[in-house]
Each structure stands twice: as C-alpha cells, then as structure tokens.
Coordinates of C-alpha atoms and ligand atoms in Angstrom, one line a residue:
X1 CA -42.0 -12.4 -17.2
X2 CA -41.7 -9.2 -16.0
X3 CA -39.7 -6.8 -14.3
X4 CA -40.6 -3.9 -12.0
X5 CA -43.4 -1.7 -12.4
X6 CA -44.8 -4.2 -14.8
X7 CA -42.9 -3.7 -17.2
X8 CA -41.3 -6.6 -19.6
X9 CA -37.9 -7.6 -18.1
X10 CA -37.1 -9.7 -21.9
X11 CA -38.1 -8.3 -24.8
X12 CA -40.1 -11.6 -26.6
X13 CA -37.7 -14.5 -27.4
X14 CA -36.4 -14.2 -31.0
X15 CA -35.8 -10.4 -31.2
X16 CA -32.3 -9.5 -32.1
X17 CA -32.2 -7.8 -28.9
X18 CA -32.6 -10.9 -26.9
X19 CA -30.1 -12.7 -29.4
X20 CA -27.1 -10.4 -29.3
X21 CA -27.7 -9.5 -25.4
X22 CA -27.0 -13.6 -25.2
X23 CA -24.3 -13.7 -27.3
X24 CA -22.6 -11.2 -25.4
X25 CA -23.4 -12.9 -21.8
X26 CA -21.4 -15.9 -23.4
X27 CA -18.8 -13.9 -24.8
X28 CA -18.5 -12.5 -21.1
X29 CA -18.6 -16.7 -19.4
X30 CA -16.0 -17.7 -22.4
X31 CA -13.4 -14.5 -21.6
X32 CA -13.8 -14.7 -17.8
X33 CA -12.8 -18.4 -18.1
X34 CA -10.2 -18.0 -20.0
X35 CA -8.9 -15.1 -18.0
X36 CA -9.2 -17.3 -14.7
X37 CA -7.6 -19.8 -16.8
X38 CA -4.9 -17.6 -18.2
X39 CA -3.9 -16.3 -14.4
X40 CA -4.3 -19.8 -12.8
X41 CA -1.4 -20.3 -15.4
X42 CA 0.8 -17.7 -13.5
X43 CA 0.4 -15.5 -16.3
X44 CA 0.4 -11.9 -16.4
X45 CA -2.2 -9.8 -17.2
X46 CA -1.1 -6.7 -19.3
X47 CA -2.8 -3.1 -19.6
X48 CA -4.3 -4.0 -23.5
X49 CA -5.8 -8.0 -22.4
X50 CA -9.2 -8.3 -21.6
X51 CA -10.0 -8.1 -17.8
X52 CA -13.3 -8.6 -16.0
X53 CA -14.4 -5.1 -14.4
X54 CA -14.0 -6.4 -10.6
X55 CA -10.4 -6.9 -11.3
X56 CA -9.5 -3.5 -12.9
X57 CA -11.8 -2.3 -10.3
X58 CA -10.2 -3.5 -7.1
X59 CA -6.5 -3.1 -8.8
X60 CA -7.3 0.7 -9.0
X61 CA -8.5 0.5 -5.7
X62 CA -5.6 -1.5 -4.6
X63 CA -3.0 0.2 -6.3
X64 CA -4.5 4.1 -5.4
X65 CA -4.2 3.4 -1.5
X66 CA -1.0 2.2 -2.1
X67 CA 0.2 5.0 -3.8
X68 CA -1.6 7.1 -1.5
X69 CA 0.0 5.3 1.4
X70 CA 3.9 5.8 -0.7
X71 CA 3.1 9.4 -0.5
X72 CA 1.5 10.0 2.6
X73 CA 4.2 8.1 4.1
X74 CA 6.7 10.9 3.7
X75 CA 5.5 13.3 6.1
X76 CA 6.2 11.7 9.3
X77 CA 9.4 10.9 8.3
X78 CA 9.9 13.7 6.4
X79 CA 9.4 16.1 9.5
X80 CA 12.2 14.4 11.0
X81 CA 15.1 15.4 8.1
X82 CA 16.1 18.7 9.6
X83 CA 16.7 17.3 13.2
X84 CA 18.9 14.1 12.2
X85 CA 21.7 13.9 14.8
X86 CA 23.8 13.7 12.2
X87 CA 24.8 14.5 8.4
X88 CA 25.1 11.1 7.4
X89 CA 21.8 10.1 8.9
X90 CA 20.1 13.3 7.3
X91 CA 20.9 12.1 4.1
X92 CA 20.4 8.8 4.4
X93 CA 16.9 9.8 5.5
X94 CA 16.3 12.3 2.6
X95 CA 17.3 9.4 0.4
X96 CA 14.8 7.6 2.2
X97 CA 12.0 9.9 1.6
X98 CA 12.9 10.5 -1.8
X99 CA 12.6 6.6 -2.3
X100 CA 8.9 6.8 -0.9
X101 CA 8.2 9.4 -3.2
X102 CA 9.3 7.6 -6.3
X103 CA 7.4 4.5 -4.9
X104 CA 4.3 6.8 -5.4
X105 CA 4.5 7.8 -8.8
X106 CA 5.5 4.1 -10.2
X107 CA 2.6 3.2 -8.4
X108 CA 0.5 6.3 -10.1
X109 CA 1.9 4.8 -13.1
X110 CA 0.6 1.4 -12.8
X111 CA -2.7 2.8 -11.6
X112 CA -3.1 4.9 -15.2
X113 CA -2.6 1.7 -16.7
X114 CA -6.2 0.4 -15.9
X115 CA -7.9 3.7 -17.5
X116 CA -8.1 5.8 -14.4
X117 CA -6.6 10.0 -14.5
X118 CA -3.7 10.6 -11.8
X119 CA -5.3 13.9 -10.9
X120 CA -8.7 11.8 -10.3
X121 CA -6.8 9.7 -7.8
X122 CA -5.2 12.1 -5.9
X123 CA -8.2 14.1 -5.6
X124 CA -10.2 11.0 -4.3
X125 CA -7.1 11.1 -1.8
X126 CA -7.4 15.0 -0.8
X127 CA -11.7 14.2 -0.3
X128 CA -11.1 11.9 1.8
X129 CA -12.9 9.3 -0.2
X130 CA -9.5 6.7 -0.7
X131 CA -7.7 5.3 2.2
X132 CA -4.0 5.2 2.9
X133 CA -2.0 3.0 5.0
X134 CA -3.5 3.8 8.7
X135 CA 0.2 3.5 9.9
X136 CA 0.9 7.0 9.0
X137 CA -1.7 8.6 11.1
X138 CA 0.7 8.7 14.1
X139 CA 3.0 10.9 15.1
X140 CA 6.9 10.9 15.2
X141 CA 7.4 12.6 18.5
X142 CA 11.1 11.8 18.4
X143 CA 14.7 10.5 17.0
X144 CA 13.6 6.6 17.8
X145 CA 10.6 6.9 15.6
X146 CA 12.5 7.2 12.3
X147 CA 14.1 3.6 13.7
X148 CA 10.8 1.9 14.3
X149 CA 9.4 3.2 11.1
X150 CA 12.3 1.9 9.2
X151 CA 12.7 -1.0 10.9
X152 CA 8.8 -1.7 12.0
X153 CA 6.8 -0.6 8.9
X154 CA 9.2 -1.0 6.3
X155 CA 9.8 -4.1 7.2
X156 CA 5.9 -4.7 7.4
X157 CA 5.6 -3.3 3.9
X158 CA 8.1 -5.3 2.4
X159 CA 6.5 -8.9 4.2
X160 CA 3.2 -7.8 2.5
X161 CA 4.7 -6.1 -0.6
X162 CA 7.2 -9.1 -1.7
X163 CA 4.4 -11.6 -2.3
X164 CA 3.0 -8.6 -4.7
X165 CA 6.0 -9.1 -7.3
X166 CA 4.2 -11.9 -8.1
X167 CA 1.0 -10.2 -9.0
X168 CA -1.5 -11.3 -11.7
X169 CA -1.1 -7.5 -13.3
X170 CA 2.2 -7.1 -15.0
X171 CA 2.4 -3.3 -14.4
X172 CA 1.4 -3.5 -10.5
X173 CA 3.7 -7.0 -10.1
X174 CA 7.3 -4.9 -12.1
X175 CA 6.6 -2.0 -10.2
X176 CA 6.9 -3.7 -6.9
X177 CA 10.0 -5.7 -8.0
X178 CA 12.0 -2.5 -7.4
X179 CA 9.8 -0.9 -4.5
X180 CA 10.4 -4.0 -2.8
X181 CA 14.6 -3.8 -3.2
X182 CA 14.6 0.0 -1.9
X183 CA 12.3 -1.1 0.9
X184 CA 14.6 -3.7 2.4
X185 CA 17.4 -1.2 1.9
X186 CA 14.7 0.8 4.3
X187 CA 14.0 -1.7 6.9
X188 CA 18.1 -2.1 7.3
X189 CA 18.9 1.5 8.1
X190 CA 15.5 1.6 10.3
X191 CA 17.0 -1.5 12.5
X192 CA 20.5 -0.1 12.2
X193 CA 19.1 3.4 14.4
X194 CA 17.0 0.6 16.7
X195 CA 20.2 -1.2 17.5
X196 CA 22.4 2.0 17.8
X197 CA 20.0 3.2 20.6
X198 CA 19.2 -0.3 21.9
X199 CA 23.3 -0.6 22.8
X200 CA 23.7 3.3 23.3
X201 CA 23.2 5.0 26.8
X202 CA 20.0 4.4 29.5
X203 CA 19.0 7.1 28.2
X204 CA 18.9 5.9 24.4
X205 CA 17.3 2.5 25.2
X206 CA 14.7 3.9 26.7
X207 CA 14.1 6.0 23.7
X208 CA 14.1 2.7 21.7
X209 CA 12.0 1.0 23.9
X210 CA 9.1 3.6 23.7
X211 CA 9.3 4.1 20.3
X212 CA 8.6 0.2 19.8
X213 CA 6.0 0.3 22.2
X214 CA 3.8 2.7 20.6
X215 CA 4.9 1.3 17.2
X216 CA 4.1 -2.2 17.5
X217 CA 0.9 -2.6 17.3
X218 CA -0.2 0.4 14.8
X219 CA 2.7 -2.3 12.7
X220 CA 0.5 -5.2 13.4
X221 CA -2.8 -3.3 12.4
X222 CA -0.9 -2.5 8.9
X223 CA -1.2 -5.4 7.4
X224 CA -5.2 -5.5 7.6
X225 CA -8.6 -6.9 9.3
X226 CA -8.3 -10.1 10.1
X227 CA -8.8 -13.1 7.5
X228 CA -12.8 -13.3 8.6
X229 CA -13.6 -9.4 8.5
X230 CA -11.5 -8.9 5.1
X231 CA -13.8 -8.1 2.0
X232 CA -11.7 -8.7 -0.7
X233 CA -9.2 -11.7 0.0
X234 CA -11.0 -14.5 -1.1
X235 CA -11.6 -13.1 -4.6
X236 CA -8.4 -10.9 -5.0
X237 CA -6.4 -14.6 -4.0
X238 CA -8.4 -16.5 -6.9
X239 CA -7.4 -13.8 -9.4
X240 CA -3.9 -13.6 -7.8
X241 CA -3.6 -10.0 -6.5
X242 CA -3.1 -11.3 -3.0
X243 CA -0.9 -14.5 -2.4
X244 CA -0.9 -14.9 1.4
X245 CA -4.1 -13.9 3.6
X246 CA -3.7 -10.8 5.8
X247 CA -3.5 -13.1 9.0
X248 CA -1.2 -15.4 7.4
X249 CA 1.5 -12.4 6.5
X250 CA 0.8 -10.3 10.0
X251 CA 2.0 -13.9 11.6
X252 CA 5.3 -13.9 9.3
X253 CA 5.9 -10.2 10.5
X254 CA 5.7 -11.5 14.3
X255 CA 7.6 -14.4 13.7
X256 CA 10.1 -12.7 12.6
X257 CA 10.4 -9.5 14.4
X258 CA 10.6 -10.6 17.6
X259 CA 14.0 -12.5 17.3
X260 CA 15.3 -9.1 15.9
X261 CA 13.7 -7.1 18.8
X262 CA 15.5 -10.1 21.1
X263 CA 18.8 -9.1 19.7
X264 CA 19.0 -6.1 20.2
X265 CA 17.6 -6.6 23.8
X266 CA 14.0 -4.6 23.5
X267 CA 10.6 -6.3 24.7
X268 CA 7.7 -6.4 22.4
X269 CA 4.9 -4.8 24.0
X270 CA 2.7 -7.8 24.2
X271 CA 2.5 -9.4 27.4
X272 CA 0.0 -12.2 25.7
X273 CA 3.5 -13.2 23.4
X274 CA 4.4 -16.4 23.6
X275 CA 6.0 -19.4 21.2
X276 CA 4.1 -21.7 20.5
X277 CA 6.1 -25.1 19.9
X278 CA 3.2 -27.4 18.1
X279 CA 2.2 -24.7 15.6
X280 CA 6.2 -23.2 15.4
X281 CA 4.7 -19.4 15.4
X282 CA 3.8 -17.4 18.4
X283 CA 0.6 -17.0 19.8
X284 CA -0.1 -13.0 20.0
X285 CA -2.4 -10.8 21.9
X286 CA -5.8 -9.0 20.9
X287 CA -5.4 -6.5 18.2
X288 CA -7.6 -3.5 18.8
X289 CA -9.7 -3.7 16.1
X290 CA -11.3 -0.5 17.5
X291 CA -8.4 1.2 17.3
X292 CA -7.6 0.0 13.3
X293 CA -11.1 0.9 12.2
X294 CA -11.0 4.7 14.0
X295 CA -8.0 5.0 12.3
X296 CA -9.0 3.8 8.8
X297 CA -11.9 5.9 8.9
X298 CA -10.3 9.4 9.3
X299 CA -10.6 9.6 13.0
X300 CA -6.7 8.6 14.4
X301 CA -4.1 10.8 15.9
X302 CA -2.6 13.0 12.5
X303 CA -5.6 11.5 10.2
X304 CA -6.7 15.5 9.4
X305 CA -2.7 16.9 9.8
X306 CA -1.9 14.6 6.9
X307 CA -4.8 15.2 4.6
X308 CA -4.6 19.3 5.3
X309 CA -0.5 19.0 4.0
X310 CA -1.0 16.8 0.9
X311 CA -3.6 19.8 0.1
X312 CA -1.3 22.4 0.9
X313 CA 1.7 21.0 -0.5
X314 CA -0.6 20.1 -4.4
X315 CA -1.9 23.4 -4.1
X316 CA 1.9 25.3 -3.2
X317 CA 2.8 22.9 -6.5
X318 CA 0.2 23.3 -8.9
X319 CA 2.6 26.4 -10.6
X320 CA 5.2 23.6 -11.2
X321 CA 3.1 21.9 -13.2
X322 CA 1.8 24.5 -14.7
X323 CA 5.2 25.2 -15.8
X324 CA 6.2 22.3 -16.7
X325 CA 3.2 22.0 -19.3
X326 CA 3.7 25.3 -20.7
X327 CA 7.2 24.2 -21.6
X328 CA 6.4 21.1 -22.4
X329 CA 3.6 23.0 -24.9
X330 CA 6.8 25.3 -26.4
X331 CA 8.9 22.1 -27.2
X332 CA 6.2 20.2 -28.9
X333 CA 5.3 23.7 -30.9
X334 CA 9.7 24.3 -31.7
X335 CA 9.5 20.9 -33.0
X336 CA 6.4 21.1 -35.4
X337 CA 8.0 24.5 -36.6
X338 CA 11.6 22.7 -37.6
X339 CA 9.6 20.0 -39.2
X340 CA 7.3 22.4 -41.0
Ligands
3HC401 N1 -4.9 0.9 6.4 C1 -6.0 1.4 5.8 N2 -6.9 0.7 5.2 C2 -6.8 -0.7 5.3 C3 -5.7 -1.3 5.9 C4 -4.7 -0.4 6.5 N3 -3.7 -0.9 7.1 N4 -5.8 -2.6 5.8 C5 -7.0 -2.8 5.1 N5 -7.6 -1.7 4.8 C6 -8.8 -1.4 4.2 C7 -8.8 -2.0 2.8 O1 -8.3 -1.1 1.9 C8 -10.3 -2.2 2.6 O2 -11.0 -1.0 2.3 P1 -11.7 -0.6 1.0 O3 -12.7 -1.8 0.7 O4 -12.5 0.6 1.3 O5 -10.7 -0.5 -0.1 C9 -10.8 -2.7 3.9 O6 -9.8 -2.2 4.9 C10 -10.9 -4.2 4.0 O7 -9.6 -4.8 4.0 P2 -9.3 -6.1 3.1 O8 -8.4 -7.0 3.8 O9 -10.6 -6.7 2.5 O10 -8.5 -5.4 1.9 P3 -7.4 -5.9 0.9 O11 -7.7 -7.3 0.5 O12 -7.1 -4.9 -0.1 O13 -6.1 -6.0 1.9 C11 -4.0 -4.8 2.1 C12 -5.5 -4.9 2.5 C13 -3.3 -6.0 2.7 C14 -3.4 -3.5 2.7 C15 -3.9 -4.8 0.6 O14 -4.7 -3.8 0.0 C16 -2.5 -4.6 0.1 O15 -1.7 -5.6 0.1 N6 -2.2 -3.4 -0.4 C17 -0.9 -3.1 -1.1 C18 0.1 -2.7 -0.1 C19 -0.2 -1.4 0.6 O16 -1.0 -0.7 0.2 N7 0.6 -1.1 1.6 C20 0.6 0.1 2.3 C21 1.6 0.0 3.3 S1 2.6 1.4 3.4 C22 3.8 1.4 2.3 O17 3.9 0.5 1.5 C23 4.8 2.5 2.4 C24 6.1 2.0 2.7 O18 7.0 3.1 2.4 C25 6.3 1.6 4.1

C-alpha cells in the first residue's frame, strides 16, 4: 500500500514499528472509552487525568474567550464609574467591575490548567486571533446602559454560565460555581437601575426604553449561532462542556426576560414577539445573523476601541509585573539565605 509520492504508507507487517504504532492506536480506543465512559458518569475530569486532545483543545478555546470576554467586559462599564449619578451606585459599579475582573483571572487560572501560558492567551487576545463575547463591542452612550448590561447581559451570562457549574472539567466547572453567584448579584443591581428609570420621570423611561432597544438583540446574539450553524455543540454536549444547545438557552433568556421587561412596563423591541400557548415559549423574530458574524469577526461598533485599550492598558502594566517578579525574585533569594 502506499502513501503519497509513492512512498510506503506501512512499514511491512511484523516490524516493531508497525506493532507498537498499534498498540498505541488501542491504547488511544481503550482511554477514549473509558474517558467517554468516565464523563457519561457525571464525573469530573481533573488537570493530571488523561484527556483526548479535542477536549483540552476546545476547553482552552472555550475557557480563553471566556476569559477574554470577563476582561473585555470591563471597559464599557468601566467608562461609566466616574459619571454614576451617585456614590452608592459608583461603588456598587466599581464592585461590579472589580468582580468581572476576578472572573477573568479564575478563568486564566482554569485555562493554565490544560498546559497553555497566560501571557500566550492574552497575546492571542491583543492579535486579534481569539474572540470575546461580541456583546462588548457596543457602546455605552449613557446612564441606562449600565442597567441593560446588568440586567441584559449578566443575566444572559448567568442563563448560559449556570449550566457550566456542571461542567465535565473540574477546574472550569468550580470556577464558575462562584462567577455564577457574583453574576446574579450583577443581573439584580442591573434590573434594580432598569426599574428605577422605568418608574422615574418621561424623561428616565425613555432612557430605559432606548437603552433596551439597542440592547436586546446584541443580548440575544450572545448566546451564539444558532443550533444548525454551531460547530462545536454536538461534540462539546457528548463530552459535557455544554449542557443545553445555544437555541435551547437563547429561548430560556426570552422566556424569561420579557415578564421582567413587562413589569417594569418597557416593550421588547421585537414586533414578531409573541406567546406561543402549544409550545409554552414565545415565538421571536429574525436574529441578524449578519450583524452577529460582523461583529465576531472584528468589524462591530468598538471591536478596534477595545482591542487598542487592552494593549494600552498591558503595556501601561507590564512595570507592575515587572515589579512584582523582582520582588517576588528577592523573597525567594532572603529565604534560601536564612535557610543556608
Ligand atoms: N461572541 C463571540 N463569538 C461567539 C459568540 C459570541 N457571542 N457565540 C459563538 N461564538 C463563536 C464561538 O466561539 C465559535 O468560534 P471559534 O470556533 O472560533 O471558537 C463560533 O462562534 C461557533 O460557535 P459555537 O456555537 O460552535 O461555539 P460554542 O459551542 O463554543 O458556543 C458559547 C458558544 C455558547 C459562547 C460557548 O463558547 C460558551 O458557553 N462559552 C462560555 C461562556 C462565555 O464565554 N460567555 C461570554 C459571555 S460574557 C461574560 O461572561 C461576562 C459577564 O461579565 C457578562
């Protein structure tokens, strides 16, 4: 048999070569059964076990943009902490934004797990060669925005992220048990400046109401393609990464946003919205796919403002970590001397 070019694809049957490159392909079938076994179990999968490539693969992609997207999300709220209309809501949003960050480096955290450097990451972030959340290229123009986010992508984020605390990877499925407890801490203070406005002067509810219409479908779009364009559900579901399709969680999201929008007496921006009694879900309007994939590839609203200030802002850092090795280099050097 051979193999291109002409030459031998198999070395002849009986050389060791051919015996130990066999042994090892049934190695490989015995370990990925037992793995696929092992997380059909609802067992976890820890940083040491055995793992087939694909999965430590599309964890560190999963886990990077996720990170990314922790991190990332800080500027447009972040923008907004000097102009709070008030001293209580500035530092409720600092907490806020410090939360986010923290969210990013347990996610960093999780991603080092699977063999990959932090600084690797980030600079895959800075190239422009990982994604991030597409949410967070669009602008906060004003006061409501900080509501929506909180209320809008937070609560996105934690309808996606909850089912992640059940993850197949230990590290990725603890880190998320906490993210997901801040993040619902998030979405409440995010409604809270929703309904404040919502009930507050003309004026105010007008805010509220723009500020959900040019939120609510960027929300929608966060939670992915649809089920039949997404690449990696089918096999991140069998190795229990994902729990719930794309679709299946963006529906969850409607279904329960709009009684909260009801409430508070704003209109979702969706004229094609309607319950639908047989199915006990609404029915939803076209997402513009168009839109998500611009977006996703570099080319939305803030895509290059937000790339251009995580630069700046590693680059304005990089003497704090210098720092903080060099002293970290001076302790480790005081200790060896006492124990000399
Ligand atoms: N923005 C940017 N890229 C997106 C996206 C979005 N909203 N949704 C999907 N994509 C990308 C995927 O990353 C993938 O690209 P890749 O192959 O280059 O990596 C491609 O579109 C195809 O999508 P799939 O459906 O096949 O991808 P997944 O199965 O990975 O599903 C996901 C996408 C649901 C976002 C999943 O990755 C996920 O659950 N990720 C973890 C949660 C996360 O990252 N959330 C970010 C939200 S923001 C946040 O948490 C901050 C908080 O403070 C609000």
């Amino acid at each position: 048999m051979n193999g291109f070019g002409g030459e031998p694809l198999l070395p002849p049957i009986g050389s060791l070569h051919v015996i130990l490159r066999i042994f090892d392909v049934l190695m490989e079938m015995d370990l990925l059964q037992r793995f696929e076994a092992y997380v059909a179990a609802e067992k976890k999968i820890e940083p040491k076990d055995w793992m087939p490539d694909a999965y430590r693969k599309t964890l560190i992609r999963q886990i990077s943009q996720h990170a990314h997207s922790e991190i990332v999300g800080m500027l447009p709220e972040g923008n907004w902490i000097s102009r709070a209309p008030s001293l209580k809501r500035k530092a409720i949003l600092m907490a806020k934004v410090q939360d986010e960050a923290g969210h990013g480096l347990y996610l960093y955290s999780a991603c080092e797990t699977l063999g990959v450097q932090r600084d690797d990451t980030i600079e895959d972030l800075h190239s422009g060669k990982a994604k991030y959340s597409s949410i967070f290229n669009y602008p906060t123009l004003n006061w409501a925005d900080i509501g929506a986010i909180g209320w809008l992508v937070d609560g996105a984020a934690i309808m996606n992220q909850v089912p992640l605390c059940r993850c197949s990877y230990g590290p990725y499925a603890r880190a998320m048990i906490r993210i997901c407890k801040e993040e619902s801490f998030h979405q409440r203070q995010g409604y809270q400046i929703m309904m404040t406005l919502a009930q507050g002067s003309a004026d105010q509810h007008r805010m509220a109401q723009d500020a959900l219409d040019r939120w609510w479908w960027p929300s929608i779009m966060m939670f992915g393609p649809s089920d039949a364009a997404s690449i990696h559900s089918s096999q991140n579901t069998r190795w229990g990464i994902k729990r719930f399709s794309n679709d299946e969680i963006r529906q969850r999201f409607i279904d329960s946003t709009v009684p909260q929008a009801e409430l508070i007496g704003l209109t979702i921006p969706d004229p094609d919205l309607t319950w639908n009694a047989e199915r006990g879900s609404y029915d939803y309007g076209e997402i513009d796919w168009d839109e998500f994939n611009r977006v996703i590839a570099g080319d939305g609203p803030c895509n290059a403002e937000r790339i251009e200030r995580r630069v700046t802002a590693h680059e304005d850092g990089s003497w704090v970590r210098e720092a903080a090795l060099a002293h970290a280099e001076k302790e480790r050097a005081r200790r060896e001397e006492v124990a000399a």
